[in-house]
């Protein structure tokens, strides 16, 4: 997918926007993960005392870790993918590396995925020569995301992509899919020899009742899962992820990894092990704290949307992001889009006012919303599909999140 047209309002794409604002905004609502934890907060939350953490850290040999990841960490990852063993697990430098290696190895000629999406999921295979097949996520008039499964299956049947990328819970809509829907997709892909790649980065915040939601993983066959807990735990600096799938496929991925990133840092692997064990334990302080903050912010967002006369969106069913727009932007979207710029629109004015208030939200244009629907040949409906809105992150500290939403409520002439 090509980059969005340049404009004086939006000179950067997503990562550049994040880099520009994440470290200086008082209210950082542009991130896609939980607020960053300190090493002490993370380890103590996982039940590791300061003395034990110091002993482990100081005693860790600064050697290479096993290229596929240490055995106990791979065992812990396999345990959350029923049917898998450590031989089905490759530890990677974040989910990004897992996906990059996977696309390099599969080398598909065509890839289908839900759009709009995190750019890596389509930019990498496209740069490798793949044709991208879009499965459109839609939004209704109130800003609630919709999953048109019948249309998705119709597109898949017609286009017959070699690889189907299934991101769930979905970024940036917050959609969560049921075990029944997942099984139907698995069977559909298997019957047509399509390799299913499931990106499950938000699996640790995908249900209200248990720490871990359903997985697409199924032992045997052409299903590969990538994942991590770093966004859900506010520890992106750990840069640890995994790929779970067929043993022979993982050997090929590992062979390339051996001559690039090689191994994950041994200190990080130990922290990943204790963190993973804690986050799947419903009684651990880390798990309870993360879910409490997530649920608090979801309640605050629900109240904000219910009391607003004009702000549109829906509380994410899973993950830490959703799309937010304003009813007045629908009136100016077509005109400003035709002009190729946003300078005169109320959306641009609101964007500037938000930043002036110290609030960072990620513009949907940086996630190529408008381009996604244009590429799929689907006329966009409403401001969200036109890219008139923001990706709102729910990972901020609850007190600051509530303060930010109170400020947002006063922007763009919203009467609460």
Tab-separated table of N, CA and C in Angstrom, residues 190-349:
chain	number	residue	atom	x	y	z
A	190	UNK	N	-7.828	-23.824	5.832
A	190	UNK	CA	-7.276	-25.170	5.652
A	190	UNK	C	-7.835	-25.836	4.398
A	191	UNK	N	-9.133	-25.689	4.168
A	191	UNK	CA	-9.768	-26.317	3.008
A	191	UNK	C	-9.262	-25.741	1.685
A	192	UNK	N	-8.715	-24.525	1.716
A	192	UNK	CA	-8.261	-23.864	0.492
A	192	UNK	C	-6.750	-23.680	0.452
A	193	UNK	N	-6.051	-24.373	1.351
A	193	UNK	CA	-4.579	-24.356	1.392
A	193	UNK	C	-4.026	-22.939	1.553
A	194	UNK	N	-4.698	-22.147	2.359
A	194	UNK	CA	-4.212	-20.807	2.690
A	194	UNK	C	-3.489	-20.875	4.031
A	195	UNK	N	-2.305	-20.291	4.096
A	195	UNK	CA	-1.552	-20.270	5.355
A	195	UNK	C	-2.116	-19.153	6.233
A	196	UNK	N	-2.573	-19.516	7.423
A	196	UNK	CA	-3.146	-18.543	8.350
A	196	UNK	C	-2.065	-18.057	9.311
A	197	UNK	N	-1.838	-16.745	9.314
A	197	UNK	CA	-0.891	-16.111	10.230
A	197	UNK	C	-1.696	-15.262	11.203
A	198	UNK	N	-1.655	-15.594	12.480
A	198	UNK	CA	-2.417	-14.863	13.490
A	198	UNK	C	-1.483	-13.996	14.324
A	199	UNK	N	-1.726	-12.694	14.301
A	199	UNK	CA	-0.970	-11.742	15.116
A	199	UNK	C	-1.784	-11.479	16.380
A	200	UNK	N	-1.320	-12.029	17.519
A	200	UNK	CA	-2.115	-12.030	18.747
A	200	UNK	C	-1.484	-11.191	19.863
A	201	UNK	N	-1.018	-10.013	19.508
A	201	UNK	CA	-0.295	-9.176	20.453
A	201	UNK	C	-1.147	-8.751	21.655
A	202	UNK	N	-2.456	-8.608	21.466
A	202	UNK	CA	-3.330	-8.150	22.550
A	202	UNK	C	-4.083	-9.286	23.230
A	203	UNK	N	-3.641	-10.490	23.055
A	203	UNK	CA	-4.371	-11.627	23.603
A	203	UNK	C	-4.499	-11.569	25.131
A	204	UNK	N	-3.572	-10.880	25.798
A	204	UNK	CA	-3.574	-10.824	27.257
A	204	UNK	C	-4.584	-9.813	27.802
A	205	UNK	N	-5.201	-9.033	26.912
A	205	UNK	CA	-6.281	-8.125	27.310
A	205	UNK	C	-7.401	-8.262	26.279
A	206	UNK	N	-7.989	-9.438	26.226
A	206	UNK	CA	-9.009	-9.676	25.209
A	206	UNK	C	-10.319	-10.209	25.780
A	207	UNK	N	-10.369	-10.374	27.098
A	207	UNK	CA	-11.614	-10.782	27.747
A	207	UNK	C	-11.728	-10.049	29.080
A	208	UNK	N	-12.938	-9.940	29.584
A	208	UNK	CA	-13.148	-9.287	30.870
A	208	UNK	C	-13.061	-10.263	32.037
A	209	UNK	N	-13.090	-11.562	31.768
A	209	UNK	CA	-13.225	-12.541	32.837
A	209	UNK	C	-11.952	-13.324	33.149
A	210	UNK	N	-11.090	-13.531	32.159
A	210	UNK	CA	-9.880	-14.338	32.371
A	210	UNK	C	-8.680	-13.612	31.775
A	211	UNK	N	-7.450	-13.938	32.224
A	211	UNK	CA	-6.272	-13.215	31.743
A	211	UNK	C	-5.951	-13.438	30.269
A	212	UNK	N	-6.424	-14.542	29.696
A	212	UNK	CA	-5.958	-14.920	28.364
A	212	UNK	C	-7.139	-15.277	27.472
A	213	UNK	N	-7.212	-14.628	26.315
A	213	UNK	CA	-8.275	-14.923	25.370
A	213	UNK	C	-7.924	-16.093	24.465
A	214	UNK	N	-8.812	-16.443	23.524
A	214	UNK	CA	-8.583	-17.589	22.640
A	214	UNK	C	-7.437	-17.335	21.662
A	215	UNK	N	-6.838	-18.399	21.188
A	215	UNK	CA	-5.754	-18.318	20.217
A	215	UNK	C	-6.155	-19.017	18.923
A	216	UNK	N	-5.549	-18.590	17.838
A	216	UNK	CA	-5.758	-19.247	16.541
A	216	UNK	C	-4.903	-20.498	16.399
A	217	UNK	N	-3.948	-20.682	17.318
A	217	UNK	CA	-3.004	-21.791	17.146
A	217	UNK	C	-3.722	-23.135	17.145
A	218	UNK	N	-3.306	-23.960	16.214
A	218	UNK	CA	-3.749	-25.347	16.165
A	218	UNK	C	-2.553	-26.181	15.746
A	219	UNK	N	-2.241	-27.189	16.524
A	219	UNK	CA	-1.054	-27.978	16.236
A	219	UNK	C	-1.200	-28.718	14.903
A	220	UNK	N	-0.167	-28.597	14.076
A	220	UNK	CA	-0.201	-29.223	12.759
A	220	UNK	C	-0.907	-28.312	11.766
A	221	UNK	N	-0.651	-28.519	10.515
A	221	UNK	CA	-1.305	-27.713	9.496
A	221	UNK	C	-0.600	-26.385	9.286
A	222	UNK	N	-1.210	-25.548	8.480
A	222	UNK	CA	-0.591	-24.282	8.071
A	222	UNK	C	-1.157	-23.116	8.875
A	223	UNK	N	-0.867	-23.113	10.172
A	223	UNK	CA	-1.241	-22.005	11.053
A	223	UNK	C	-0.011	-21.599	11.853
A	224	UNK	N	0.315	-20.311	11.790
A	224	UNK	CA	1.446	-19.783	12.557
A	224	UNK	C	0.967	-18.585	13.355
A	225	UNK	N	1.365	-18.523	14.617
A	225	UNK	CA	0.938	-17.458	15.516
A	225	UNK	C	2.141	-16.640	15.953
A	226	UNK	N	1.996	-15.319	15.936
A	226	UNK	CA	3.011	-14.446	16.523
A	226	UNK	C	2.383	-13.721	17.713
A	227	UNK	N	3.196	-13.385	18.692
A	227	UNK	CA	2.641	-12.710	19.856
A	227	UNK	C	3.694	-12.187	20.797
A	228	UNK	N	3.233	-11.527	21.833
A	228	UNK	CA	4.080	-10.986	22.889
A	228	UNK	C	3.170	-10.470	23.994
A	229	UNK	N	3.756	-10.165	25.148
A	229	UNK	CA	2.973	-9.549	26.215
A	229	UNK	C	3.416	-8.114	26.456
A	230	UNK	N	4.368	-7.603	25.677
A	230	UNK	CA	5.025	-6.343	26.035
A	230	UNK	C	4.091	-5.134	25.961
A	231	UNK	N	3.128	-5.123	25.031
A	231	UNK	CA	2.190	-4.002	24.994
A	231	UNK	C	1.209	-4.085	26.145
A	232	UNK	N	0.718	-5.271	26.417
A	232	UNK	CA	-0.282	-5.440	27.462
A	232	UNK	C	0.277	-5.201	28.860
A	233	UNK	N	1.587	-5.347	29.035
A	233	UNK	CA	2.200	-5.144	30.353
A	233	UNK	C	2.954	-3.829	30.470
A	234	UNK	N	2.979	-3.022	29.410
A	234	UNK	CA	3.705	-1.761	29.463
A	234	UNK	C	5.199	-1.947	29.518
A	235	UNK	N	5.716	-2.966	28.792
A	235	UNK	CA	7.157	-3.242	28.799
A	235	UNK	C	7.717	-3.371	27.383
A	236	UNK	N	7.405	-2.440	26.470
A	236	UNK	CA	7.909	-2.570	25.101
A	236	UNK	C	9.426	-2.562	25.015
A	237	UNK	N	10.069	-1.968	26.027
A	237	UNK	CA	11.532	-1.935	26.026
A	237	UNK	C	12.176	-3.302	26.153
A	238	UNK	N	11.410	-4.313	26.579
A	238	UNK	CA	11.970	-5.659	26.651
A	238	UNK	C	12.213	-6.235	25.257
A	239	UNK	N	11.431	-5.809	24.272
A	239	UNK	CA	11.609	-6.254	22.888
A	239	UNK	C	11.685	-7.771	22.772
A	240	UNK	N	10.726	-8.449	23.367
A	240	UNK	CA	10.696	-9.907	23.268
A	240	UNK	C	9.341	-10.334	22.714
A	241	UNK	N	9.370	-11.282	21.785
A	241	UNK	CA	8.149	-11.814	21.195
A	241	UNK	C	8.365	-13.263	20.833
A	242	UNK	N	7.423	-13.828	20.077
A	242	UNK	CA	7.574	-15.240	19.708
A	242	UNK	C	6.813	-15.565	18.439
A	243	UNK	N	7.191	-16.694	17.890
A	243	UNK	CA	6.504	-17.266	16.736
A	243	UNK	C	6.235	-18.727	17.090
A	244	UNK	N	4.977	-19.157	16.937
A	244	UNK	CA	4.577	-20.515	17.300
A	244	UNK	C	3.993	-21.175	16.057
A	245	UNK	N	4.560	-22.310	15.675
A	245	UNK	CA	4.067	-22.965	14.471
A	245	UNK	C	4.787	-24.261	14.160
A	246	UNK	N	4.755	-24.628	12.891
A	246	UNK	CA	5.350	-25.865	12.395
A	246	UNK	C	6.858	-25.892	12.639
A	247	UNK	N	7.372	-27.029	13.122
A	247	UNK	CA	8.792	-27.132	13.471
A	247	UNK	C	9.711	-26.844	12.292
A	248	UNK	N	9.396	-27.389	11.132
A	248	UNK	CA	10.261	-27.191	9.971
A	248	UNK	C	10.269	-25.739	9.530
A	249	UNK	N	9.118	-25.086	9.587
A	249	UNK	CA	9.055	-23.668	9.238
A	249	UNK	C	9.897	-22.839	10.198
A	250	UNK	N	9.795	-23.153	11.491
A	250	UNK	CA	10.565	-22.401	12.487
A	250	UNK	C	12.064	-22.587	12.303
A	251	UNK	N	12.492	-23.736	11.857
A	251	UNK	CA	13.918	-23.954	11.603
A	251	UNK	C	14.428	-23.021	10.514
A	252	UNK	N	13.598	-22.785	9.519
A	252	UNK	CA	13.992	-21.870	8.448
A	252	UNK	C	14.060	-20.437	8.969
A	253	UNK	N	13.076	-20.060	9.794
A	253	UNK	CA	13.096	-18.729	10.395
A	253	UNK	C	14.339	-18.558	11.265
A	254	UNK	N	14.641	-19.589	12.057
A	254	UNK	CA	15.785	-19.515	12.953
A	254	UNK	C	17.082	-19.369	12.170
A	255	UNK	N	17.175	-20.046	11.038
A	255	UNK	CA	18.399	-19.984	10.252
A	255	UNK	C	18.719	-18.550	9.833
A	256	UNK	N	17.675	-17.790	9.441
A	256	UNK	CA	17.917	-16.387	9.086
A	256	UNK	C	18.187	-15.558	10.336
A	257	UNK	N	17.464	-15.845	11.415
A	257	UNK	CA	17.682	-15.118	12.664
A	257	UNK	C	19.114	-15.305	13.169
A	258	UNK	N	19.690	-16.488	12.921
A	258	UNK	CA	21.052	-16.770	13.370
A	258	UNK	C	22.069	-15.769	12.827
A	259	UNK	N	21.763	-15.187	11.667
A	259	UNK	CA	22.732	-14.297	11.027
A	259	UNK	C	22.244	-12.852	10.982
A	260	UNK	N	21.228	-12.543	11.794
A	260	UNK	CA	20.773	-11.150	11.910
A	260	UNK	C	20.790	-10.752	13.384
A	261	UNK	N	19.650	-10.855	14.068
A	261	UNK	CA	19.630	-10.491	15.499
A	261	UNK	C	20.246	-11.575	16.374
A	262	UNK	N	20.330	-12.792	15.869
A	262	UNK	CA	21.019	-13.906	16.519
A	262	UNK	C	20.266	-14.423	17.744
A	263	UNK	N	20.323	-13.695	18.873
A	263	UNK	CA	19.641	-14.161	20.089
A	263	UNK	C	19.007	-12.979	20.812
A	264	UNK	N	18.133	-13.298	21.762
A	264	UNK	CA	17.563	-12.289	22.647
A	264	UNK	C	18.486	-12.150	23.858
A	265	UNK	N	18.582	-10.946	24.392
A	265	UNK	CA	19.423	-10.673	25.554
A	265	UNK	C	19.054	-11.613	26.712
A	266	UNK	N	20.032	-12.252	27.377
A	266	UNK	CA	19.722	-13.216	28.444
A	266	UNK	C	19.013	-12.597	29.649
A	267	UNK	N	19.309	-11.330	29.966
A	267	UNK	CA	18.596	-10.669	31.059
A	267	UNK	C	17.130	-10.488	30.691
A	268	UNK	N	16.894	-10.088	29.448
A	268	UNK	CA	15.531	-9.900	28.964
A	268	UNK	C	14.766	-11.219	28.972
A	269	UNK	N	15.426	-12.306	28.578
A	269	UNK	CA	14.742	-13.609	28.575
A	269	UNK	C	14.278	-14.017	29.968
A	270	UNK	N	15.126	-13.771	30.977
A	270	UNK	CA	14.712	-14.102	32.341
A	270	UNK	C	13.527	-13.235	32.762
A	271	UNK	N	13.579	-11.932	32.468
A	271	UNK	CA	12.472	-11.045	32.805
A	271	UNK	C	11.203	-11.455	32.053
A	272	UNK	N	11.354	-11.884	30.802
A	272	UNK	CA	10.201	-12.324	30.020
A	272	UNK	C	9.563	-13.561	30.634
A	273	UNK	N	10.379	-14.471	31.130
A	273	UNK	CA	9.854	-15.692	31.741
A	273	UNK	C	9.023	-15.374	32.970
A	274	UNK	N	9.561	-14.579	33.907
A	274	UNK	CA	8.810	-14.291	35.132
A	274	UNK	C	7.595	-13.423	34.823
A	275	UNK	N	7.721	-12.524	33.829
A	275	UNK	CA	6.591	-11.685	33.461
A	275	UNK	C	5.460	-12.478	32.837
A	276	UNK	N	5.801	-13.398	31.939
A	276	UNK	CA	4.781	-14.220	31.294
A	276	UNK	C	4.071	-15.102	32.307
A	277	UNK	N	4.826	-15.694	33.206
A	277	UNK	CA	4.211	-16.534	34.234
A	277	UNK	C	3.246	-15.737	35.102
A	278	UNK	N	3.589	-14.462	35.364
A	278	UNK	CA	2.735	-13.642	36.221
A	278	UNK	C	1.494	-13.140	35.502
A	279	UNK	N	1.644	-12.735	34.240
A	279	UNK	CA	0.528	-12.096	33.547
A	279	UNK	C	-0.591	-13.097	33.237
A	280	UNK	N	-0.275	-14.383	33.159
A	280	UNK	CA	-1.327	-15.384	32.924
A	280	UNK	C	-1.896	-15.929	34.228
A	281	UNK	N	-1.350	-15.479	35.364
A	281	UNK	CA	-1.843	-15.897	36.677
A	281	UNK	C	-2.874	-14.877	37.158
A	282	UNK	N	-4.150	-15.236	37.244
A	282	UNK	CA	-5.177	-14.254	37.612
A	282	UNK	C	-5.031	-13.708	39.016
A	283	UNK	N	-4.186	-14.323	39.842
A	283	UNK	CA	-4.027	-13.862	41.221
A	283	UNK	C	-2.784	-13.013	41.424
A	284	UNK	N	-1.923	-12.901	40.417
A	284	UNK	CA	-0.685	-12.139	40.589
A	284	UNK	C	-0.980	-10.646	40.638
A	285	UNK	N	-0.144	-9.909	41.371
A	285	UNK	CA	-0.328	-8.458	41.474
A	285	UNK	C	-0.225	-7.817	40.099
A	286	UNK	N	0.697	-8.277	39.264
A	286	UNK	CA	0.872	-7.696	37.937
A	286	UNK	C	-0.393	-7.866	37.104
A	287	UNK	N	-0.927	-9.069	37.070
A	287	UNK	CA	-2.131	-9.331	36.297
A	287	UNK	C	-3.311	-8.514	36.816
A	288	UNK	N	-3.491	-8.474	38.116
A	288	UNK	CA	-4.602	-7.732	38.702
A	288	UNK	C	-4.480	-6.238	38.435
A	289	UNK	N	-3.264	-5.694	38.564
A	289	UNK	CA	-3.042	-4.264	38.358
A	289	UNK	C	-3.296	-3.876	36.903
A	290	UNK	N	-2.772	-4.641	35.975
A	290	UNK	CA	-2.937	-4.340	34.554
A	290	UNK	C	-4.416	-4.357	34.165
A	291	UNK	N	-5.124	-5.370	34.607
A	291	UNK	CA	-6.528	-5.491	34.240
A	291	UNK	C	-7.372	-4.422	34.929
A	292	UNK	N	-7.011	-4.065	36.159
A	292	UNK	CA	-7.757	-3.018	36.861
A	292	UNK	C	-7.628	-1.686	36.138
A	293	UNK	N	-6.426	-1.334	35.700
A	293	UNK	CA	-6.226	-0.084	34.973
A	293	UNK	C	-6.963	-0.120	33.638
A	294	UNK	N	-6.905	-1.260	32.967
A	294	UNK	CA	-7.603	-1.414	31.684
A	294	UNK	C	-9.110	-1.228	31.865
A	295	UNK	N	-9.658	-1.885	32.877
A	295	UNK	CA	-11.096	-1.798	33.104
A	295	UNK	C	-11.507	-0.404	33.563
A	296	UNK	N	-10.679	0.254	34.385
A	296	UNK	CA	-10.981	1.626	34.815
A	296	UNK	C	-11.064	2.554	33.606
A	297	UNK	N	-10.092	2.467	32.719
A	297	UNK	CA	-10.078	3.367	31.567
A	297	UNK	C	-11.192	3.054	30.576
A	298	UNK	N	-11.560	1.798	30.471
A	298	UNK	CA	-12.689	1.450	29.600
A	298	UNK	C	-13.988	2.041	30.152
A	299	UNK	N	-14.150	2.029	31.469
A	299	UNK	CA	-15.344	2.619	32.083
A	299	UNK	C	-15.368	4.133	31.881
A	300	UNK	N	-14.216	4.778	32.038
A	300	UNK	CA	-14.137	6.228	31.832
A	300	UNK	C	-14.475	6.573	30.388
A	301	UNK	N	-13.947	5.791	29.447
A	301	UNK	CA	-14.231	6.032	28.033
A	301	UNK	C	-15.717	5.813	27.734
A	302	UNK	N	-16.309	4.769	28.306
A	302	UNK	CA	-17.731	4.501	28.099
A	302	UNK	C	-18.575	5.676	28.592
A	303	UNK	N	-18.216	6.237	29.749
A	303	UNK	CA	-18.942	7.383	30.291
A	303	UNK	C	-18.769	8.608	29.394
A	304	UNK	N	-17.568	8.832	28.920
A	304	UNK	CA	-17.277	9.954	28.015
A	304	UNK	C	-18.123	9.870	26.751
A	305	UNK	N	-18.178	8.697	26.134
A	305	UNK	CA	-18.929	8.536	24.890
A	305	UNK	C	-20.435	8.642	25.135
A	306	UNK	N	-20.896	8.123	26.272
A	306	UNK	CA	-22.332	8.173	26.569
A	306	UNK	C	-22.808	9.599	26.834
A	307	UNK	N	-21.937	10.432	27.403
A	307	UNK	CA	-22.337	11.791	27.765
A	307	UNK	C	-22.072	12.804	26.662
A	308	UNK	N	-21.363	12.389	25.618
A	308	UNK	CA	-20.986	13.317	24.557
A	308	UNK	C	-22.068	13.405	23.494
A	309	UNK	N	-22.335	14.627	23.053
A	309	UNK	CA	-23.313	14.830	21.992
A	309	UNK	C	-22.707	14.631	20.612
A	310	UNK	N	-21.386	14.623	20.528
A	310	UNK	CA	-20.780	14.615	19.197
A	310	UNK	C	-19.606	13.661	19.025
A	311	UNK	N	-18.890	13.347	20.086
A	311	UNK	CA	-17.752	12.444	19.923
A	311	UNK	C	-18.250	11.030	19.643
A	312	UNK	N	-17.618	10.365	18.680
A	312	UNK	CA	-18.055	9.046	18.226
A	312	UNK	C	-16.944	8.025	18.420
A	313	UNK	N	-17.330	6.842	18.831
A	313	UNK	CA	-16.373	5.767	19.029
A	313	UNK	C	-17.018	4.656	19.836
A	314	UNK	N	-16.224	3.640	20.126
A	314	UNK	CA	-16.720	2.512	20.915
A	314	UNK	C	-15.603	2.013	21.806
A	315	UNK	N	-15.954	1.620	23.003
A	315	UNK	CA	-14.974	1.047	23.927
A	315	UNK	C	-14.427	-0.239	23.306
A	316	UNK	N	-13.104	-0.398	23.227
A	316	UNK	CA	-12.562	-1.619	22.620
A	316	UNK	C	-12.936	-2.852	23.431
A	317	UNK	N	-13.354	-3.884	22.738
A	317	UNK	CA	-13.670	-5.141	23.417
A	317	UNK	C	-12.402	-5.867	23.845
A	318	UNK	N	-11.305	-5.567	23.163
A	318	UNK	CA	-10.023	-6.149	23.503
A	318	UNK	C	-8.906	-5.224	23.083
A	319	UNK	N	-7.757	-5.358	23.728
A	319	UNK	CA	-6.628	-4.507	23.391
A	319	UNK	C	-6.732	-3.136	24.014
A	320	UNK	N	-5.847	-2.258	23.602
A	320	UNK	CA	-5.704	-0.959	24.250
A	320	UNK	C	-5.904	0.214	23.318
A	321	UNK	N	-6.561	0.000	22.182
A	321	UNK	CA	-6.793	1.103	21.248
A	321	UNK	C	-8.204	1.036	20.675
A	322	UNK	N	-8.689	2.205	20.249
A	322	UNK	CA	-9.937	2.290	19.503
A	322	UNK	C	-9.855	3.537	18.641
A	323	UNK	N	-10.842	3.714	17.779
A	323	UNK	CA	-10.879	4.882	16.899
A	323	UNK	C	-11.904	5.876	17.421
A	324	UNK	N	-11.545	7.170	17.399
A	324	UNK	CA	-12.380	8.232	17.946
A	324	UNK	C	-12.545	9.328	16.896
A	325	UNK	N	-13.779	9.791	16.713
A	325	UNK	CA	-14.027	10.866	15.763
A	325	UNK	C	-15.085	11.812	16.322
A	326	UNK	N	-15.469	12.803	15.505
A	326	UNK	CA	-16.401	13.831	15.918
A	326	UNK	C	-17.393	14.051	14.786
A	327	UNK	N	-18.661	14.185	15.123
A	327	UNK	CA	-19.694	14.263	14.087
A	327	UNK	C	-19.501	15.444	13.153
A	328	UNK	N	-18.920	16.544	13.623
A	328	UNK	CA	-18.760	17.723	12.766
A	328	UNK	C	-17.750	17.487	11.655
A	329	UNK	N	-16.862	16.505	11.832
A	329	UNK	CA	-15.838	16.280	10.810
A	329	UNK	C	-16.405	15.602	9.578
A	330	UNK	N	-17.552	14.999	9.686
A	330	UNK	CA	-18.176	14.385	8.520
A	330	UNK	C	-18.570	15.441	7.496
A	331	UNK	N	-18.921	16.634	7.969
A	331	UNK	CA	-19.366	17.700	7.082
A	331	UNK	C	-18.220	18.297	6.277
A	332	UNK	N	-17.033	18.304	6.840
A	332	UNK	CA	-15.905	18.937	6.158
A	332	UNK	C	-14.995	17.930	5.482
A	333	UNK	N	-15.229	16.628	5.707
A	333	UNK	CA	-14.292	15.620	5.219
A	333	UNK	C	-14.173	15.615	3.709
A	334	UNK	N	-15.301	15.581	2.990
A	334	UNK	CA	-15.257	15.474	1.536
A	334	UNK	C	-14.577	16.681	0.922
A	335	UNK	N	-14.911	17.862	1.412
A	335	UNK	CA	-14.338	19.077	0.838
A	335	UNK	C	-12.837	19.154	1.069
A	336	UNK	N	-12.396	18.918	2.309
A	336	UNK	CA	-10.968	19.023	2.599
A	336	UNK	C	-10.191	17.912	1.924
A	337	UNK	N	-10.807	16.720	1.767
A	337	UNK	CA	-10.138	15.626	1.079
A	337	UNK	C	-9.927	15.978	-0.382
A	338	UNK	N	-10.955	16.568	-1.008
A	338	UNK	CA	-10.833	16.938	-2.408
A	338	UNK	C	-9.758	17.984	-2.610
A	339	UNK	N	-9.573	18.848	-1.626
A	339	UNK	CA	-8.558	19.888	-1.736
A	339	UNK	C	-7.169	19.343	-1.467
A	340	UNK	N	-7.073	18.136	-0.909
A	340	UNK	CA	-5.776	17.526	-0.647
A	340	UNK	C	-5.096	18.039	0.595
A	341	UNK	N	-5.812	18.709	1.478
A	341	UNK	CA	-5.192	19.219	2.695
A	341	UNK	C	-6.225	19.360	3.786
A	342	UNK	N	-5.757	19.626	4.992
A	342	UNK	CA	-6.655	19.661	6.137
A	342	UNK	C	-6.621	21.009	6.842
A	343	UNK	N	-5.928	21.983	6.268
A	343	UNK	CA	-5.652	23.210	7.001
A	343	UNK	C	-6.912	23.957	7.422
A	344	UNK	N	-7.976	23.910	6.601
A	344	UNK	CA	-9.161	24.705	6.887
A	344	UNK	C	-10.232	23.918	7.626
A	345	UNK	N	-10.001	22.653	7.885
A	345	UNK	CA	-11.051	21.836	8.476
A	345	UNK	C	-11.083	21.960	9.995
A	346	UNK	N	-12.258	21.697	10.556
A	346	UNK	CA	-12.386	21.697	12.016
A	346	UNK	C	-11.565	20.572	12.624
A	347	UNK	N	-11.324	19.516	11.849
A	347	UNK	CA	-10.483	18.419	12.321
A	347	UNK	C	-9.069	18.904	12.582
A	348	UNK	N	-8.520	19.673	11.639
A	348	UNK	CA	-7.166	20.201	11.822
A	348	UNK	C	-7.111	21.148	13.011
A	349	UNK	N	-8.146	21.965	13.163
A	349	UNK	CA	-8.178	22.888	14.294
A	349	UNK	C	-8.206	22.129	15.618
